[in-house]
Amino acid sequence: MNAGASLGMRLRVWQRCTVPIVLSSVTHIAAFLVGEATSAESMPSDDPVAVFADVTREAGIRFHHQSGASSEKYLVETMGSGCAFVDFDGDGLLDLFFVNGGPTPRHSPVKRPENALFRSKGDGKFSDVTARTGVGANRGYGMGVAVGDFDNDGFHDLYIPGFKGSTMYRNDGKGHFVDVTRESGTGNDGKWATSAAWLDYDNDGFLDLVVASYVEYDYAANIYCGKREAGYRMYCHPQHYPGSYPTLFHNQGDGTFLEVTRQAGLDTYRGKGLGVVAADFDNDNRVDIFFANDSVRNLLFRNLGNGSFQDITFSSGTGYSEDGVAEAGMGVDASDFDNDGLLDIFLTHLDFELNRLYRNEGNMTFSDATLTSALGRTAILNSGFGTRFLDYDNDGWRDLLVVNGHVLDNVSVYRKNVMYAESRMLYRNRLGRFENVSQSTGSAFLRPRVGRGLALGDYDNDGDLDVAVSNNNQAAELFRNDVGNNKEWLGIRLIGVSSNRDAIGARVTVITEGGALFDQVKGGGSYLSASDLRLYFGLSNFGRVMRVVVEWPAGLRESVLEVEANRILTIKEGSGLIDEGFPKVQ
């Protein structure tokens, strides 16, 4: 291991949680890095107004995550939770879902913590419909949420991964959800499930489900980490617990799922999975799977097309940092940041590590573009969780959003320059290089929070992506994008017929006068959260749209010609454009 990697290991107090380290050289290096991060954050932006407006209160979003934080420092307390944009009633308006925790041996409230579902009223406001829709309860301690139409009935269902038990809710299409965990066979009992992703890995037209697993942990086996002094006990690093295999559930097409993890070859390595994204990284019409693992190597599984996957992490170059170190992989997303038609991978990590950008070189190989893209040490003092690519300003280049928050609620007693609650970060993509424009996001968006889940969705149907954030043991937030729709854009919703109805795995190319833009409908992404499945393309620097090409998972390739900008299209497999209402919220 080189000197830089060794220093990074010493700086990670959480990793060596039983013996805190105080070194004058560490303090000196930390001060240098603080200066670097501060100068990056103060870079000017040409945006005339704040990017994101906090509309939480006026929208009627009232949700406070309950972690059950206690003096015992149960690891599960600090890891949740997620959120989702979902149009559960099919009215063309995105609703909001937030995942709550659960009881622990030291937290048994009279009223068990409940999830929350807020229905869009169409006027920018939401109403709490949790009770009448039946989605409040979890079988385990809730962690994440995955949104997908597993029975192809046109209504999105919810899967809630959790600690010691997960929950499957089937949407009955009448404004209510039914707990079908037992009959569907998706309970994942005994595991600490975190993020999940829907995907049709065998292209049979039905969505399958892959679930990331963190560590083998039990309340009874909780151990003491940190200095044995008042105020110094800390949450233990995952190195103290064995890793766990992910779980793959195959959709049988009759409402039931069969667990096929071993048959599919996903049991090659005990990871410590926190983030997962399902996407076609080599454009072979088969969806692959990437797992972000905490403190051990990541996992990239290539879909072989015969019902099984191959672990190609080592040959792909996505397992470790550029200097060969396994980092604290938490959030993950995949998108085409350099507009070359291939999906790249971005991961968030713990403080004193670099958030990593892996550039897709083709043939399932990736290069570490963290430094060449100018991301570098811009977030060296932050711990990133939820993350998504988005073209927030609709200029045709995918930007990056990161939600931050440390895992140790008392981290400042060990490192004065690191805080528990942290600001979010926004990076603007300028032709493949990223500029930190966080200061342009607005004072409300920059308020320090213990950020975890992040979901994106155009809840007001105005052509730019808005932001939902779930904070650990704090109130949830909703931010409206106020700059993107000043430029031209195109939204695309796909409806599969022979393919799965959500069209997960479909590839879309938007051909303009100024070049081509690419995207896919992906499963999973971010951290514990689910985003709007519609695809959004910024057009301001690319001109008129001459053709939209869709490559469906089932094999059909079809085109729509001469598309008008500033609208949301619906393309149905085999039928082309269809009329579907997406009311604009005033």
PDB file of N, CA and C in Angstrom, residues 410-459:
ATOM      1  N   ASN A 410     -21.200  11.716  16.937  1.00  0.00           N
ATOM      2  CA  ASN A 410     -20.228  12.430  17.770  1.00  0.00           C
ATOM      3  C   ASN A 410     -18.873  12.537  17.076  1.00  0.00           C
ATOM      4  N   VAL A 411     -18.871  12.560  15.748  1.00  0.00           N
ATOM      5  CA  VAL A 411     -17.609  12.562  15.014  1.00  0.00           C
ATOM      6  C   VAL A 411     -16.756  13.779  15.345  1.00  0.00           C
ATOM      7  N   SER A 412     -17.380  14.896  15.719  1.00  0.00           N
ATOM      8  CA  SER A 412     -16.607  16.112  15.968  1.00  0.00           C
ATOM      9  C   SER A 412     -15.716  16.004  17.203  1.00  0.00           C
ATOM     10  N   VAL A 413     -15.980  15.075  18.118  1.00  0.00           N
ATOM     11  CA  VAL A 413     -15.100  14.920  19.280  1.00  0.00           C
ATOM     12  C   VAL A 413     -13.801  14.226  18.883  1.00  0.00           C
ATOM     13  N   TYR A 414     -13.829  13.575  17.720  1.00  0.00           N
ATOM     14  CA  TYR A 414     -12.624  12.922  17.219  1.00  0.00           C
ATOM     15  C   TYR A 414     -11.913  13.764  16.162  1.00  0.00           C
ATOM     16  N   ARG A 415     -12.686  14.471  15.332  1.00  0.00           N
ATOM     17  CA  ARG A 415     -12.091  15.303  14.282  1.00  0.00           C
ATOM     18  C   ARG A 415     -12.858  16.616  14.215  1.00  0.00           C
ATOM     19  N   LYS A 416     -12.238  17.676  14.657  1.00  0.00           N
ATOM     20  CA  LYS A 416     -12.942  18.956  14.786  1.00  0.00           C
ATOM     21  C   LYS A 416     -13.392  19.506  13.440  1.00  0.00           C
ATOM     22  N   ASN A 417     -12.762  19.095  12.353  1.00  0.00           N
ATOM     23  CA  ASN A 417     -13.106  19.630  11.039  1.00  0.00           C
ATOM     24  C   ASN A 417     -14.220  18.866  10.345  1.00  0.00           C
ATOM     25  N   VAL A 418     -14.730  17.810  10.975  1.00  0.00           N
ATOM     26  CA  VAL A 418     -15.771  16.982  10.370  1.00  0.00           C
ATOM     27  C   VAL A 418     -17.034  17.070  11.208  1.00  0.00           C
ATOM     28  N   MET A 419     -18.161  17.314  10.556  1.00  0.00           N
ATOM     29  CA  MET A 419     -19.434  17.467  11.235  1.00  0.00           C
ATOM     30  C   MET A 419     -20.353  16.270  10.943  1.00  0.00           C
ATOM     31  N   TYR A 420     -21.305  16.057  11.839  1.00  0.00           N
ATOM     32  CA  TYR A 420     -22.321  15.004  11.658  1.00  0.00           C
ATOM     33  C   TYR A 420     -23.312  15.432  10.580  1.00  0.00           C
ATOM     34  N   ALA A 421     -23.900  16.609  10.725  1.00  0.00           N
ATOM     35  CA  ALA A 421     -24.798  17.152   9.706  1.00  0.00           C
ATOM     36  C   ALA A 421     -23.960  17.926   8.691  1.00  0.00           C
ATOM     37  N   GLU A 422     -24.218  17.674   7.402  1.00  0.00           N
ATOM     38  CA  GLU A 422     -23.391  18.249   6.349  1.00  0.00           C
ATOM     39  C   GLU A 422     -24.264  18.819   5.226  1.00  0.00           C
ATOM     40  N   SER A 423     -23.684  19.726   4.461  1.00  0.00           N
ATOM     41  CA  SER A 423     -24.400  20.325   3.334  1.00  0.00           C
ATOM     42  C   SER A 423     -24.386  19.400   2.126  1.00  0.00           C
ATOM     43  N   ARG A 424     -25.370  19.589   1.279  1.00  0.00           N
ATOM     44  CA  ARG A 424     -25.425  18.835   0.026  1.00  0.00           C
ATOM     45  C   ARG A 424     -24.503  19.484  -1.001  1.00  0.00           C
ATOM     46  N   MET A 425     -24.207  18.724  -2.055  1.00  0.00           N
ATOM     47  CA  MET A 425     -23.290  19.242  -3.061  1.00  0.00           C
ATOM     48  C   MET A 425     -23.862  19.034  -4.454  1.00  0.00           C
ATOM     49  N   LEU A 426     -23.719  20.077  -5.280  1.00  0.00           N
ATOM     50  CA  LEU A 426     -24.155  20.030  -6.669  1.00  0.00           C
ATOM     51  C   LEU A 426     -22.965  20.337  -7.562  1.00  0.00           C
ATOM     52  N   TYR A 427     -22.746  19.469  -8.555  1.00  0.00           N
ATOM     53  CA  TYR A 427     -21.662  19.651  -9.508  1.00  0.00           C
ATOM     54  C   TYR A 427     -22.242  19.868 -10.900  1.00  0.00           C
ATOM     55  N   ARG A 428     -21.814  20.937 -11.534  1.00  0.00           N
ATOM     56  CA  ARG A 428     -22.257  21.198 -12.897  1.00  0.00           C
ATOM     57  C   ARG A 428     -21.268  20.581 -13.877  1.00  0.00           C
ATOM     58  N   ASN A 429     -21.809  19.859 -14.850  1.00  0.00           N
ATOM     59  CA  ASN A 429     -20.996  19.196 -15.863  1.00  0.00           C
ATOM     60  C   ASN A 429     -20.741  20.171 -17.009  1.00  0.00           C
ATOM     61  N   ARG A 430     -19.474  20.493 -17.189  1.00  0.00           N
ATOM     62  CA  ARG A 430     -19.083  21.363 -18.299  1.00  0.00           C
ATOM     63  C   ARG A 430     -18.242  20.540 -19.273  1.00  0.00           C
ATOM     64  N   LEU A 431     -18.936  19.943 -20.227  1.00  0.00           N
ATOM     65  CA  LEU A 431     -18.283  19.165 -21.288  1.00  0.00           C
ATOM     66  C   LEU A 431     -17.417  18.045 -20.727  1.00  0.00           C
ATOM     67  N   GLY A 432     -17.899  17.392 -19.679  1.00  0.00           N
ATOM     68  CA  GLY A 432     -17.197  16.236 -19.126  1.00  0.00           C
ATOM     69  C   GLY A 432     -16.339  16.529 -17.919  1.00  0.00           C
ATOM     70  N   ARG A 433     -16.232  17.780 -17.528  1.00  0.00           N
ATOM     71  CA  ARG A 433     -15.534  18.148 -16.296  1.00  0.00           C
ATOM     72  C   ARG A 433     -16.532  18.820 -15.366  1.00  0.00           C
ATOM     73  N   PHE A 434     -16.406  18.538 -14.064  1.00  0.00           N
ATOM     74  CA  PHE A 434     -17.399  18.976 -13.096  1.00  0.00           C
ATOM     75  C   PHE A 434     -16.916  20.181 -12.298  1.00  0.00           C
ATOM     76  N   GLU A 435     -17.809  21.146 -12.146  1.00  0.00           N
ATOM     77  CA  GLU A 435     -17.552  22.342 -11.344  1.00  0.00           C
ATOM     78  C   GLU A 435     -18.479  22.329 -10.139  1.00  0.00           C
ATOM     79  N   ASN A 436     -17.922  22.520  -8.967  1.00  0.00           N
ATOM     80  CA  ASN A 436     -18.718  22.555  -7.751  1.00  0.00           C
ATOM     81  C   ASN A 436     -19.485  23.878  -7.695  1.00  0.00           C
ATOM     82  N   VAL A 437     -20.800  23.820  -7.908  1.00  0.00           N
ATOM     83  CA  VAL A 437     -21.639  25.017  -7.897  1.00  0.00           C
ATOM     84  C   VAL A 437     -22.623  24.962  -6.735  1.00  0.00           C
ATOM     85  N   SER A 438     -22.235  24.311  -5.669  1.00  0.00           N
ATOM     86  CA  SER A 438     -23.124  24.136  -4.522  1.00  0.00           C
ATOM     87  C   SER A 438     -23.644  25.462  -3.976  1.00  0.00           C
ATOM     88  N   GLN A 439     -22.815  26.497  -4.045  1.00  0.00           N
ATOM     89  CA  GLN A 439     -23.227  27.778  -3.484  1.00  0.00           C
ATOM     90  C   GLN A 439     -24.369  28.413  -4.259  1.00  0.00           C
ATOM     91  N   SER A 440     -24.665  27.914  -5.445  1.00  0.00           N
ATOM     92  CA  SER A 440     -25.777  28.461  -6.234  1.00  0.00           C
ATOM     93  C   SER A 440     -27.099  27.782  -5.935  1.00  0.00           C
ATOM     94  N   THR A 441     -27.079  26.769  -5.076  1.00  0.00           N
ATOM     95  CA  THR A 441     -28.293  25.973  -4.880  1.00  0.00           C
ATOM     96  C   THR A 441     -29.308  26.660  -3.974  1.00  0.00           C
ATOM     97  N   GLY A 442     -28.880  27.632  -3.183  1.00  0.00           N
ATOM     98  CA  GLY A 442     -29.787  28.312  -2.271  1.00  0.00           C
ATOM     99  C   GLY A 442     -29.485  27.969  -0.834  1.00  0.00           C
ATOM    100  N   SER A 443     -29.739  28.916   0.073  1.00  0.00           N
ATOM    101  CA  SER A 443     -29.394  28.737   1.481  1.00  0.00           C
ATOM    102  C   SER A 443     -30.131  27.569   2.116  1.00  0.00           C
ATOM    103  N   ALA A 444     -31.390  27.348   1.726  1.00  0.00           N
ATOM    104  CA  ALA A 444     -32.162  26.243   2.300  1.00  0.00           C
ATOM    105  C   ALA A 444     -31.573  24.899   1.900  1.00  0.00           C
ATOM    106  N   PHE A 445     -31.160  24.792   0.651  1.00  0.00           N
ATOM    107  CA  PHE A 445     -30.596  23.533   0.172  1.00  0.00           C
ATOM    108  C   PHE A 445     -29.249  23.249   0.825  1.00  0.00           C
ATOM    109  N   LEU A 446     -28.546  24.289   1.226  1.00  0.00           N
ATOM    110  CA  LEU A 446     -27.225  24.126   1.823  1.00  0.00           C
ATOM    111  C   LEU A 446     -27.267  23.884   3.326  1.00  0.00           C
ATOM    112  N   ARG A 447     -28.449  23.967   3.933  1.00  0.00           N
ATOM    113  CA  ARG A 447     -28.530  23.737   5.377  1.00  0.00           C
ATOM    114  C   ARG A 447     -27.970  22.363   5.724  1.00  0.00           C
ATOM    115  N   PRO A 448     -27.075  22.280   6.711  1.00  0.00           N
ATOM    116  CA  PRO A 448     -26.518  20.971   7.086  1.00  0.00           C
ATOM    117  C   PRO A 448     -27.607  20.027   7.589  1.00  0.00           C
ATOM    118  N   ARG A 449     -27.558  18.806   7.100  1.00  0.00           N
ATOM    119  CA  ARG A 449     -28.497  17.764   7.500  1.00  0.00           C
ATOM    120  C   ARG A 449     -27.751  16.432   7.550  1.00  0.00           C
ATOM    121  N   VAL A 450     -28.344  15.453   8.219  1.00  0.00           N
ATOM    122  CA  VAL A 450     -27.774  14.100   8.229  1.00  0.00           C
ATOM    123  C   VAL A 450     -28.437  13.364   7.072  1.00  0.00           C
ATOM    124  N   GLY A 451     -27.961  13.650   5.873  1.00  0.00           N
ATOM    125  CA  GLY A 451     -28.606  13.166   4.655  1.00  0.00           C
ATOM    126  C   GLY A 451     -28.380  11.696   4.411  1.00  0.00           C
ATOM    127  N   ARG A 452     -29.401  11.026   3.923  1.00  0.00           N
ATOM    128  CA  ARG A 452     -29.316   9.626   3.535  1.00  0.00           C
ATOM    129  C   ARG A 452     -29.965   9.397   2.160  1.00  0.00           C
ATOM    130  N   GLY A 453     -31.289   9.300   2.113  1.00  0.00           N
ATOM    131  CA  GLY A 453     -31.959   8.987   0.861  1.00  0.00           C
ATOM    132  C   GLY A 453     -32.120  10.197  -0.043  1.00  0.00           C
ATOM    133  N   LEU A 454     -32.046   9.966  -1.358  1.00  0.00           N
ATOM    134  CA  LEU A 454     -32.232  11.014  -2.361  1.00  0.00           C
ATOM    135  C   LEU A 454     -33.007  10.443  -3.536  1.00  0.00           C
ATOM    136  N   ALA A 455     -34.100  11.102  -3.905  1.00  0.00           N
ATOM    137  CA  ALA A 455     -34.882  10.705  -5.074  1.00  0.00           C
ATOM    138  C   ALA A 455     -35.128  11.923  -5.947  1.00  0.00           C
ATOM    139  N   LEU A 456     -35.147  11.712  -7.266  1.00  0.00           N
ATOM    140  CA  LEU A 456     -35.409  12.776  -8.222  1.00  0.00           C
ATOM    141  C   LEU A 456     -36.710  12.505  -8.954  1.00  0.00           C
ATOM    142  N   GLY A 457     -37.439  13.583  -9.239  1.00  0.00           N
ATOM    143  CA  GLY A 457     -38.669  13.436 -10.009  1.00  0.00           C
ATOM    144  C   GLY A 457     -39.236  14.796 -10.375  1.00  0.00           C
ATOM    145  N   ASP A 458     -39.861  14.873 -11.515  1.00  0.00           N
ATOM    146  CA  ASP A 458     -40.488  16.112 -11.970  1.00  0.00           C
ATOM    147  C   ASP A 458     -41.912  16.154 -11.420  1.00  0.00           C
ATOM    148  N   TYR A 459     -42.031  16.523 -10.135  1.00  0.00           N
ATOM    149  CA  TYR A 459     -43.340  16.409  -9.487  1.00  0.00           C
ATOM    150  C   TYR A 459     -44.333  17.442 -10.005  1.00  0.00           C
TER     151      TYR A 459
END
